[in-house]
Amino acid sequence: MSQTTVPAALPVQSRPLVLTEAASIPRALWLTVTGITLALVGGTWDFAWHMSIGRDTMWVPPHVTVQLGGILIGIAAAYAILAITLSGSSAQRDTSIRLLGLYAPGGAFIAFWGSVAMFASEPFDNWWHNAYGLDVKMITPPHGLLFLGSLAAKVGAMAWIASAMNHSADPLLNRLRWLFLVVGGLGVAQFAKLIVVATFTENMHTAACYLAVAVFIPSVLLATGWGALHKWGCTIPAAIYTAISLGAEWLLPLFPAQPKLGPVYHNVTHLVPMGFPLLLIIPAFVADLLLQKLEQRSFWFKSICVGPAFLLSFLAVQWPFANFLMSPASRNWVFGTAYFAYGDPAGFSYDPYKFAGAEKPALFVVVMTIAFVASIVTTRFGLAWGNWMRRIRR
Amino acid sequence: MRNLLKLVFILLASTLVHAHVGSADVYYEGDAGPYHLFVTIRLPQVIPGVAEIQIRCASPDVQTIQVSSLRLSGLGSNLPPVPDVAQRSKDDPQFFVSNLWFMEFGALQVRVQADGPKGTATLSVPVASFARRSLPMDRWLIAVLGFFLVFLTLSVVLIAGVVVRESTVPPGEVPQLSNRRRSRIVMALALIMVALIVFRGRASWNVEAATYKRNVELLKPPQAETTLVDANRLVVRPASPLMVPLVGQNESVSAVKMDEVIPDHGHVMHLFLIRLPGMEKMWHLHPDLIAGGAFSEKLPAMPAGHYQVFADIVDKSGFPWTLVGNVDLPEIKGSSTIGDDSAWDGVRLTPPLSESKVAQLPDGARVVWERGGDSLKANVPASFKFRVEEKDGSPARGLEPYMGMAAHAQVVSFDLGVFAHIHPAGSISMAALDMAQERLMPQSSSGAHETMMMDSMPSTGSLPPKFSFPYGFPHPGDYRIFVQIKRSGQVQTAVFDVRVQ
């Protein structure tokens, strides 16, 4: 895939960039991204675990995987902080921020904070489930803390990679850029999980589904796309998200699993995946095309064009695709619409192949209007975030 | 207009009374096919929580025991989760223990599968699952989470400030004044943001905690409201609608419809009136369901007095409820009890407690509690054995099923904090047990269900003069036990007082 030569929207530099001394990606960065990947794998596995097995403690394998990921992030960030603080070269210190006498790229500090938050969420989550039950609500304070920690780890990793990118030249720059895009893709996957309830297939003909996408997806996608300085900076993370989701959709059912908690409505015999991914790759592609066309325009102009175009193109593909997902043709291993969690009363107390009642027309229009406005705001936020990452030097 | 006069007594349930009247653990004795089992289910204080399942096998041939929990009725009552394998005691190979997660409030069942040389057999024990309190947070966890809250709050503010101040500064340069200004603004914003997140999280937590607390309260023994109509007809109803939390819909509840309660021993309500303070008189009555979700009983002759009320019903899900209250009644000029209704008139409680092991029956026979001289211990499961003797000490004849059972017993603590209506099958509701067995029938090996029905519903003819009640007193204290049998067409009551250590 060819790379763009789009110039970064950088302020005029007062001095030439200092190229990084490293000829390869620092191990701490690799370790951080590995930790982020592990946490995402663990999170995906945890969803499947809840839907297939149910029994939940601090020590079930998915939780251990998530925490292992968090610990790896923490170790990597702490290593980078201590290494630069204790024995870093002056060049390394020059490309670091200073916090309470500690030196490291800002992203390392952010990632470390994220790992601590992830770690803190585990005993809290364990107590929460023991106190109030499993899966009563998805958004709970401990889940919120885990989400924030995981998000901070990705934000930190992207900032860390961006600072390295901004001191590097090819071929290292190219490798760093791909690492950056991968983390962006993991970020898209995390936000897609956050809105999983709103984007259940039965909700795909509601305006609320599109509002959820408009609020949570463009920021991370546009930040990655703009920050990566890559022609297909939005499409690639969306493709990574799609690949991760499809991998989970097709691989998880290969592993045997049975529910260990009641009530059991479905005779589950294998891990149940989350469902077919959203078709975000299409609006991401549209966003990339528009960003290329509107390169010289202001951020607000870009936002006003890209945000609604993103949402409109998503609507154009996801709405009809939802019809297909409701049809018998989708009830196979490829699309996975015949998988149900053991505790999902699908087919008993509701018809899983029937759309949830959409909002009344007036409300539908109002919510959809809000979604379009939100898409502009979140696109603008994503561009600002991406532009900050273009400018990071430390 | 005397017949229009109504004496209304709104009953106030004692606040000291606990859920299902102080006796939450389940004791059951029955057969899984060829294996006779005594099952004790220690209900956790908090749901979800881990129940301890203890199983004692009557014979040494049971090799493995597996247990699982599932709903008693409706959706989710057909497919059990993967069972847990109970641990066999090294010291006592006939004793098995398992820890089993109870995830839900409401009517559940515990399936017990026994394997041995005689094959595999299953029995099912209904369980009323409810929490007695909210789970507190341990001090160490409060300390750990408090530390993380402070650390994460301070560090995110500092990191945000430094990152904004320095992250875009080219190497070797110092942050500009504008960066410093922005940094301070961002730090303030970060602090506000953290405060908002913590505040929002705390609010969400409060809602969750309040919902849970409400669910705990909902399943406590409800208050009974009684109305005396026409001078001798007692109408009993819940003082407020019985509500059950809807699983999976955290804030939602549904009302128990009184016209959907299911008969237990052929009666929709078992009403116990115990005269206070001496407990020297007791009536076991069976009101009928009337319009408006109430239960009505024409009272037999009763002296004026203050009475404790316990009223057992079973809702359609199989969840047993005991309405609790007390009432002041004027003298009732009624007839004597008939049918399954019964009355007992005996000795008034007077301190110090005089323990009794032999109780006289009105027809001259007596009931003997076969227990040694050791004092009873709280929370120790036991099969309390009784025998009925003629005046001359020979085994009693002519015992008949009383509402389908060899005997009934009511265990009442002197402080009224415990009330349990138990049977030879145990402390469970027999209506709920029937539901559990019906679910089991297609899956059980031959014999299990039939054996159960024989135990719980003897057919006709004279019953053996011996019977037992599996039970464990929930806490130390003094108890009065009313043991009821039917003989020669008459329901007769023997009363025992006991001190539990």
Short mmCIF file of N, CA, C and O in Angstrom, two decimals, chain B residues 42-144:
data_model
loop_
_atom_site.label_atom_id
_atom_site.label_comp_id
_atom_site.label_asym_id
_atom_site.label_seq_id
_atom_site.Cartn_x
_atom_site.Cartn_y
_atom_site.Cartn_z
N ARG B 42 -26.90 -24.63 53.01
CA ARG B 42 -26.63 -23.42 53.79
C ARG B 42 -26.71 -22.22 52.84
O ARG B 42 -25.81 -22.00 52.02
N LEU B 43 -27.77 -21.49 52.97
CA LEU B 43 -27.98 -20.36 52.07
C LEU B 43 -26.98 -19.25 52.39
O LEU B 43 -26.77 -18.93 53.56
N PRO B 44 -26.35 -18.65 51.36
CA PRO B 44 -25.43 -17.55 51.64
C PRO B 44 -26.19 -16.33 52.16
O PRO B 44 -27.37 -16.17 51.88
N GLN B 45 -25.49 -15.48 52.88
CA GLN B 45 -26.12 -14.25 53.39
C GLN B 45 -26.43 -13.30 52.25
O GLN B 45 -27.37 -12.52 52.33
N VAL B 46 -25.60 -13.39 51.20
CA VAL B 46 -25.71 -12.44 50.09
C VAL B 46 -25.90 -13.22 48.81
O VAL B 46 -25.26 -14.24 48.59
N ILE B 47 -26.82 -12.77 47.98
CA ILE B 47 -27.02 -13.36 46.65
C ILE B 47 -26.62 -12.31 45.62
O ILE B 47 -27.13 -11.20 45.67
N PRO B 48 -25.73 -12.59 44.66
CA PRO B 48 -25.09 -13.87 44.43
C PRO B 48 -24.10 -14.22 45.54
O PRO B 48 -23.42 -13.36 46.07
N GLY B 49 -24.07 -15.50 45.82
CA GLY B 49 -23.18 -15.97 46.85
C GLY B 49 -23.04 -17.47 46.76
O GLY B 49 -23.71 -18.13 45.97
N VAL B 50 -22.14 -17.97 47.57
CA VAL B 50 -21.84 -19.40 47.51
C VAL B 50 -22.58 -20.13 48.62
O VAL B 50 -22.39 -19.84 49.80
N ALA B 51 -23.45 -21.03 48.22
CA ALA B 51 -24.16 -21.87 49.19
C ALA B 51 -23.31 -23.11 49.46
O ALA B 51 -22.64 -23.63 48.56
N GLU B 52 -23.36 -23.54 50.72
CA GLU B 52 -22.67 -24.79 51.04
C GLU B 52 -23.70 -25.92 51.01
O GLU B 52 -24.72 -25.85 51.69
N ILE B 53 -23.41 -26.92 50.21
CA ILE B 53 -24.31 -28.06 50.11
C ILE B 53 -23.66 -29.24 50.82
O ILE B 53 -22.56 -29.65 50.45
N GLN B 54 -24.32 -29.73 51.85
CA GLN B 54 -23.81 -30.89 52.58
C GLN B 54 -24.76 -32.06 52.31
O GLN B 54 -25.97 -31.90 52.41
N ILE B 55 -24.19 -33.18 51.99
CA ILE B 55 -25.01 -34.35 51.70
C ILE B 55 -24.49 -35.54 52.49
O ILE B 55 -23.31 -35.89 52.39
N ARG B 56 -25.37 -36.11 53.26
CA ARG B 56 -25.02 -37.33 53.98
C ARG B 56 -25.78 -38.48 53.34
O ARG B 56 -27.01 -38.41 53.17
N CYS B 57 -25.05 -39.52 52.96
CA CYS B 57 -25.67 -40.69 52.34
C CYS B 57 -25.93 -41.72 53.43
O CYS B 57 -25.09 -41.95 54.30
N ALA B 58 -27.09 -42.33 53.34
CA ALA B 58 -27.45 -43.33 54.35
C ALA B 58 -26.62 -44.60 54.19
O ALA B 58 -26.40 -45.34 55.14
N SER B 59 -26.16 -44.85 52.98
CA SER B 59 -25.39 -46.07 52.73
C SER B 59 -24.02 -45.70 52.18
O SER B 59 -23.84 -44.62 51.62
N PRO B 60 -23.06 -46.61 52.32
CA PRO B 60 -21.69 -46.27 51.89
C PRO B 60 -21.44 -46.48 50.40
O PRO B 60 -20.31 -46.32 49.95
N ASP B 61 -22.47 -46.86 49.67
CA ASP B 61 -22.21 -47.23 48.27
C ASP B 61 -22.21 -46.05 47.30
O ASP B 61 -21.90 -46.23 46.13
N VAL B 62 -22.54 -44.87 47.76
CA VAL B 62 -22.51 -43.72 46.84
C VAL B 62 -21.06 -43.33 46.61
O VAL B 62 -20.32 -43.06 47.56
N GLN B 63 -20.67 -43.30 45.36
CA GLN B 63 -19.27 -43.00 45.02
C GLN B 63 -19.05 -41.52 44.75
O GLN B 63 -18.07 -40.94 45.20
N THR B 64 -19.93 -40.93 43.98
CA THR B 64 -19.77 -39.49 43.67
C THR B 64 -21.13 -38.79 43.77
O THR B 64 -22.18 -39.39 43.53
N ILE B 65 -21.04 -37.53 44.11
CA ILE B 65 -22.22 -36.67 44.18
C ILE B 65 -21.93 -35.44 43.34
O ILE B 65 -20.86 -34.83 43.47
N GLN B 66 -22.87 -35.07 42.49
CA GLN B 66 -22.74 -33.84 41.72
C GLN B 66 -23.95 -32.97 41.99
O GLN B 66 -25.07 -33.48 42.07
N VAL B 67 -23.73 -31.66 42.08
CA VAL B 67 -24.84 -30.76 42.37
C VAL B 67 -24.85 -29.59 41.38
O VAL B 67 -23.80 -29.18 40.88
N SER B 68 -26.03 -29.10 41.11
CA SER B 68 -26.17 -27.91 40.26
C SER B 68 -27.42 -27.17 40.70
O SER B 68 -28.31 -27.76 41.32
N SER B 69 -27.46 -25.89 40.40
CA SER B 69 -28.65 -25.11 40.76
C SER B 69 -29.28 -24.53 39.51
O SER B 69 -28.59 -24.17 38.56
N LEU B 70 -30.59 -24.49 39.52
CA LEU B 70 -31.32 -23.89 38.41
C LEU B 70 -32.67 -23.41 38.94
O LEU B 70 -33.02 -23.66 40.10
N ARG B 71 -33.36 -22.70 38.11
CA ARG B 71 -34.66 -22.18 38.55
C ARG B 71 -35.63 -23.33 38.79
O ARG B 71 -35.53 -24.39 38.16
N LEU B 72 -36.58 -23.08 39.67
CA LEU B 72 -37.55 -24.12 39.99
C LEU B 72 -38.63 -24.21 38.93
O LEU B 72 -39.16 -25.29 38.64
N SER B 73 -38.98 -23.09 38.34
CA SER B 73 -40.09 -23.10 37.39
C SER B 73 -39.82 -22.09 36.28
O SER B 73 -38.95 -21.24 36.40
N GLY B 74 -40.59 -22.23 35.22
CA GLY B 74 -40.52 -21.28 34.12
C GLY B 74 -39.24 -21.41 33.32
O GLY B 74 -38.54 -22.43 33.35
N LEU B 75 -38.95 -20.31 32.63
CA LEU B 75 -37.77 -20.26 31.78
C LEU B 75 -36.52 -20.52 32.61
O LEU B 75 -36.35 -19.96 33.67
N GLY B 76 -35.65 -21.39 32.13
CA GLY B 76 -34.42 -21.66 32.86
C GLY B 76 -34.54 -22.79 33.86
O GLY B 76 -33.62 -23.03 34.62
N SER B 77 -35.68 -23.49 33.85
CA SER B 77 -35.84 -24.59 34.81
C SER B 77 -35.61 -25.95 34.18
O SER B 77 -35.75 -26.97 34.85
N ASN B 78 -35.26 -25.95 32.91
CA ASN B 78 -35.09 -27.24 32.24
C ASN B 78 -33.64 -27.64 32.02
O ASN B 78 -33.32 -28.82 32.06
N LEU B 79 -32.80 -26.65 31.76
CA LEU B 79 -31.41 -26.97 31.44
C LEU B 79 -30.52 -26.62 32.63
O LEU B 79 -30.32 -25.45 32.94
N PRO B 80 -29.98 -27.62 33.31
CA PRO B 80 -29.07 -27.30 34.42
C PRO B 80 -27.70 -26.93 33.88
O PRO B 80 -27.28 -27.42 32.83
N PRO B 81 -26.99 -26.07 34.60
CA PRO B 81 -25.60 -25.82 34.21
C PRO B 81 -24.74 -27.03 34.54
O PRO B 81 -25.21 -28.00 35.14
N VAL B 82 -23.49 -26.97 34.12
CA VAL B 82 -22.56 -28.08 34.41
C VAL B 82 -22.51 -28.27 35.93
O VAL B 82 -22.28 -27.32 36.67
N PRO B 83 -22.74 -29.49 36.40
CA PRO B 83 -22.76 -29.67 37.87
C PRO B 83 -21.38 -29.59 38.48
O PRO B 83 -20.36 -29.83 37.82
N ASP B 84 -21.36 -29.26 39.76
CA ASP B 84 -20.12 -29.28 40.54
C ASP B 84 -19.99 -30.64 41.20
O ASP B 84 -20.98 -31.19 41.69
N VAL B 85 -18.79 -31.13 41.24
CA VAL B 85 -18.56 -32.41 41.91
C VAL B 85 -18.31 -32.15 43.39
O VAL B 85 -17.42 -31.38 43.75
N ALA B 86 -19.13 -32.77 44.24
CA ALA B 86 -18.98 -32.57 45.68
C ALA B 86 -17.74 -33.32 46.18
O ALA B 86 -17.40 -34.39 45.68
N GLN B 87 -17.09 -32.72 47.18
CA GLN B 87 -15.91 -33.35 47.77
C GLN B 87 -16.35 -34.38 48.81
O GLN B 87 -17.19 -34.10 49.66
N ARG B 88 -15.76 -35.54 48.74
CA ARG B 88 -16.07 -36.59 49.70
C ARG B 88 -15.17 -36.44 50.92
O ARG B 88 -13.95 -36.25 50.77
N SER B 89 -15.75 -36.52 52.08
CA SER B 89 -14.96 -36.37 53.30
C SER B 89 -14.00 -37.55 53.44
O SER B 89 -14.38 -38.71 53.25
N LYS B 90 -12.76 -37.25 53.82
CA LYS B 90 -11.80 -38.32 54.02
C LYS B 90 -12.11 -39.09 55.30
O LYS B 90 -11.88 -40.30 55.40
N ASP B 91 -12.64 -38.34 56.29
CA ASP B 91 -12.95 -38.98 57.57
C ASP B 91 -14.26 -39.74 57.54
O ASP B 91 -14.44 -40.72 58.26
N ASP B 92 -15.18 -39.26 56.74
CA ASP B 92 -16.52 -39.86 56.71
C ASP B 92 -16.93 -40.03 55.25
O ASP B 92 -17.46 -39.11 54.63
N PRO B 93 -16.68 -41.21 54.68
CA PRO B 93 -16.92 -41.38 53.24
C PRO B 93 -18.39 -41.27 52.82
O PRO B 93 -18.68 -41.25 51.64
N GLN B 94 -19.28 -41.19 53.79
CA GLN B 94 -20.70 -41.04 53.43
C GLN B 94 -21.13 -39.57 53.44
O GLN B 94 -22.30 -39.27 53.30
N PHE B 95 -20.15 -38.70 53.63
CA PHE B 95 -20.46 -37.28 53.74
C PHE B 95 -19.79 -36.51 52.60
O PHE B 95 -18.59 -36.66 52.37
N PHE B 96 -20.58 -35.72 51.89
CA PHE B 96 -20.07 -34.96 50.74
C PHE B 96 -20.38 -33.47 50.94
O PHE B 96 -21.43 -33.12 51.50
N VAL B 97 -19.50 -32.63 50.46
CA VAL B 97 -19.70 -31.18 50.57
C VAL B 97 -19.38 -30.53 49.23
O VAL B 97 -18.42 -30.91 48.55
N SER B 98 -20.20 -29.55 48.87
CA SER B 98 -19.92 -28.78 47.66
C SER B 98 -20.29 -27.33 47.89
O SER B 98 -21.20 -27.02 48.67
N ASN B 99 -19.56 -26.45 47.23
CA ASN B 99 -19.92 -25.03 47.24
C ASN B 99 -20.56 -24.69 45.91
O ASN B 99 -19.99 -24.95 44.86
N LEU B 100 -21.73 -24.11 45.99
CA LEU B 100 -22.51 -23.90 44.77
C LEU B 100 -22.94 -22.44 44.70
O LEU B 100 -23.48 -21.90 45.67
N TRP B 101 -22.70 -21.83 43.54
CA TRP B 101 -23.10 -20.42 43.37
C TRP B 101 -24.60 -20.32 43.21
O TRP B 101 -25.20 -20.99 42.39
N PHE B 102 -25.20 -19.45 44.02
CA PHE B 102 -26.60 -19.05 43.81
C PHE B 102 -26.56 -17.63 43.24
O PHE B 102 -26.06 -16.72 43.89
N MET B 103 -27.07 -17.48 42.04
CA MET B 103 -26.94 -16.19 41.36
C MET B 103 -28.18 -15.33 41.46
O MET B 103 -28.13 -14.14 41.19
N GLU B 104 -29.31 -15.95 41.78
CA GLU B 104 -30.57 -15.22 41.64
C GLU B 104 -31.40 -15.28 42.90
O GLU B 104 -31.32 -16.23 43.67
N PHE B 105 -32.26 -14.28 43.03
CA PHE B 105 -33.31 -14.33 44.02
C PHE B 105 -34.44 -15.21 43.48
O PHE B 105 -34.59 -15.36 42.28
N GLY B 106 -35.25 -15.74 44.36
CA GLY B 106 -36.46 -16.42 43.92
C GLY B 106 -36.43 -17.91 44.14
O GLY B 106 -35.62 -18.44 44.92
N ALA B 107 -37.35 -18.59 43.45
CA ALA B 107 -37.51 -20.03 43.64
C ALA B 107 -36.49 -20.77 42.77
O ALA B 107 -36.58 -20.75 41.55
N LEU B 108 -35.55 -21.41 43.42
CA LEU B 108 -34.54 -22.21 42.72
C LEU B 108 -34.69 -23.66 43.13
O LEU B 108 -35.50 -24.01 43.99
N GLN B 109 -33.89 -24.50 42.53
CA GLN B 109 -33.81 -25.89 42.96
C GLN B 109 -32.34 -26.32 42.88
O GLN B 109 -31.59 -25.82 42.05
N VAL B 110 -31.99 -27.22 43.76
CA VAL B 110 -30.65 -27.82 43.71
C VAL B 110 -30.82 -29.26 43.27
O VAL B 110 -31.56 -30.03 43.91
N ARG B 111 -30.20 -29.60 42.17
CA ARG B 111 -30.24 -30.98 41.69
C ARG B 111 -29.05 -31.74 42.24
O ARG B 111 -27.91 -31.26 42.17
N VAL B 112 -29.33 -32.90 42.78
CA VAL B 112 -28.27 -33.73 43.36
C VAL B 112 -28.26 -35.05 42.60
O VAL B 112 -29.27 -35.75 42.54
N GLN B 113 -27.12 -35.34 42.01
CA GLN B 113 -26.99 -36.60 41.27
C GLN B 113 -26.03 -37.50 42.01
O GLN B 113 -24.90 -37.13 42.30
N ALA B 114 -26.52 -38.68 42.35
CA ALA B 114 -25.70 -39.65 43.08
C ALA B 114 -25.32 -40.80 42.15
O ALA B 114 -26.16 -41.30 41.39
N ASP B 115 -24.06 -41.16 42.21
CA ASP B 115 -23.58 -42.29 41.40
C ASP B 115 -23.00 -43.37 42.32
O ASP B 115 -22.29 -43.06 43.28
N GLY B 116 -23.31 -44.59 42.00
CA GLY B 116 -22.80 -45.71 42.77
C GLY B 116 -23.03 -47.00 42.02
O GLY B 116 -23.45 -46.98 40.85
N PRO B 117 -22.76 -48.12 42.66
CA PRO B 117 -22.91 -49.42 41.98
C PRO B 117 -24.35 -49.71 41.56
O PRO B 117 -24.58 -50.52 40.67
N LYS B 118 -25.29 -49.04 42.18
CA LYS B 118 -26.69 -49.27 41.80
C LYS B 118 -27.14 -48.34 40.67
O LYS B 118 -28.32 -48.25 40.38
N GLY B 119 -26.21 -47.61 40.11
CA GLY B 119 -26.55 -46.74 39.00
C GLY B 119 -26.53 -45.27 39.39
O GLY B 119 -26.04 -44.90 40.46
N THR B 120 -27.07 -44.47 38.49
CA THR B 120 -27.11 -43.02 38.70
C THR B 120 -28.54 -42.59 38.97
O THR B 120 -29.46 -43.04 38.29
N ALA B 121 -28.71 -41.75 39.97
CA ALA B 121 -30.06 -41.28 40.29
C ALA B 121 -29.99 -39.83 40.73
O ALA B 121 -28.95 -39.35 41.20
N THR B 122 -31.09 -39.14 40.56
CA THR B 122 -31.12 -37.70 40.82
C THR B 122 -32.30 -37.35 41.71
O THR B 122 -33.38 -37.95 41.59
N LEU B 123 -32.10 -36.40 42.58
CA LEU B 123 -33.22 -35.79 43.29
C LEU B 123 -33.08 -34.28 43.19
O LEU B 123 -32.02 -33.76 42.83
N SER B 124 -34.15 -33.59 43.50
CA SER B 124 -34.14 -32.15 43.37
C SER B 124 -34.74 -31.52 44.62
O SER B 124 -35.80 -31.96 45.09
N VAL B 125 -34.07 -30.53 45.14
CA VAL B 125 -34.51 -29.89 46.38
C VAL B 125 -34.86 -28.43 46.08
O VAL B 125 -34.00 -27.69 45.58
N PRO B 126 -36.09 -28.02 46.31
CA PRO B 126 -36.42 -26.60 46.09
C PRO B 126 -35.76 -25.72 47.14
O PRO B 126 -35.63 -26.11 48.30
N VAL B 127 -35.36 -24.55 46.72
CA VAL B 127 -34.70 -23.60 47.62
C VAL B 127 -35.29 -22.22 47.40
O VAL B 127 -35.41 -21.77 46.25
N ALA B 128 -35.66 -21.57 48.48
CA ALA B 128 -36.08 -20.16 48.40
C ALA B 128 -34.82 -19.33 48.53
O ALA B 128 -34.21 -19.26 49.60
N SER B 129 -34.41 -18.71 47.43
CA SER B 129 -33.14 -17.98 47.41
C SER B 129 -33.41 -16.50 47.66
O SER B 129 -34.15 -15.86 46.92
N PHE B 130 -32.81 -15.99 48.70
CA PHE B 130 -32.97 -14.56 49.01
C PHE B 130 -31.76 -14.13 49.82
O PHE B 130 -31.12 -14.94 50.49
N ALA B 131 -31.45 -12.86 49.72
CA ALA B 131 -30.32 -12.32 50.48
C ALA B 131 -30.83 -11.76 51.80
O ALA B 131 -31.94 -11.27 51.88
N ARG B 132 -29.98 -11.87 52.79
CA ARG B 132 -30.37 -11.32 54.09
C ARG B 132 -29.70 -9.99 54.37
O ARG B 132 -30.02 -9.29 55.30
N ARG B 133 -28.72 -9.64 53.55
CA ARG B 133 -28.04 -8.35 53.74
C ARG B 133 -27.26 -8.02 52.48
O ARG B 133 -27.09 -8.88 51.61
N SER B 134 -26.83 -6.79 52.40
CA SER B 134 -25.94 -6.39 51.31
C SER B 134 -24.52 -6.77 51.68
O SER B 134 -24.17 -6.82 52.87
N LEU B 135 -23.72 -7.01 50.65
CA LEU B 135 -22.33 -7.39 50.91
C LEU B 135 -21.53 -6.16 51.31
O LEU B 135 -21.44 -5.21 50.53
N PRO B 136 -20.97 -6.15 52.50
CA PRO B 136 -20.12 -5.00 52.86
C PRO B 136 -18.76 -5.13 52.19
O PRO B 136 -18.39 -6.22 51.75
N MET B 137 -18.05 -4.03 52.13
CA MET B 137 -16.71 -4.09 51.56
C MET B 137 -15.71 -4.23 52.70
O MET B 137 -15.79 -3.50 53.69
N ASP B 138 -14.80 -5.19 52.54
CA ASP B 138 -13.79 -5.39 53.59
C ASP B 138 -12.93 -4.13 53.76
O ASP B 138 -12.74 -3.37 52.82
N ARG B 139 -12.40 -4.00 54.96
CA ARG B 139 -11.57 -2.82 55.23
C ARG B 139 -10.36 -2.75 54.32
O ARG B 139 -9.97 -1.69 53.85
N TRP B 140 -9.76 -3.92 54.10
CA TRP B 140 -8.55 -3.91 53.27
C TRP B 140 -8.89 -3.47 51.85
O TRP B 140 -8.12 -2.75 51.21
N LEU B 141 -10.07 -3.88 51.38
CA LEU B 141 -10.45 -3.48 50.02
C LEU B 141 -10.77 -1.99 49.97
O LEU B 141 -10.42 -1.30 49.00
N ILE B 142 -11.40 -1.49 51.03
CA ILE B 142 -11.65 -0.04 51.10
C ILE B 142 -10.32 0.70 51.06
O ILE B 142 -10.16 1.70 50.34
N ALA B 143 -9.34 0.19 51.82
CA ALA B 143 -8.03 0.85 51.86
C ALA B 143 -7.35 0.80 50.49
O ALA B 143 -6.83 1.82 50.01
N VAL B 144 -7.41 -0.38 49.85
CA VAL B 144 -6.75 -0.53 48.55
C VAL B 144 -7.41 0.38 47.51
O VAL B 144 -6.73 1.12 46.78
#
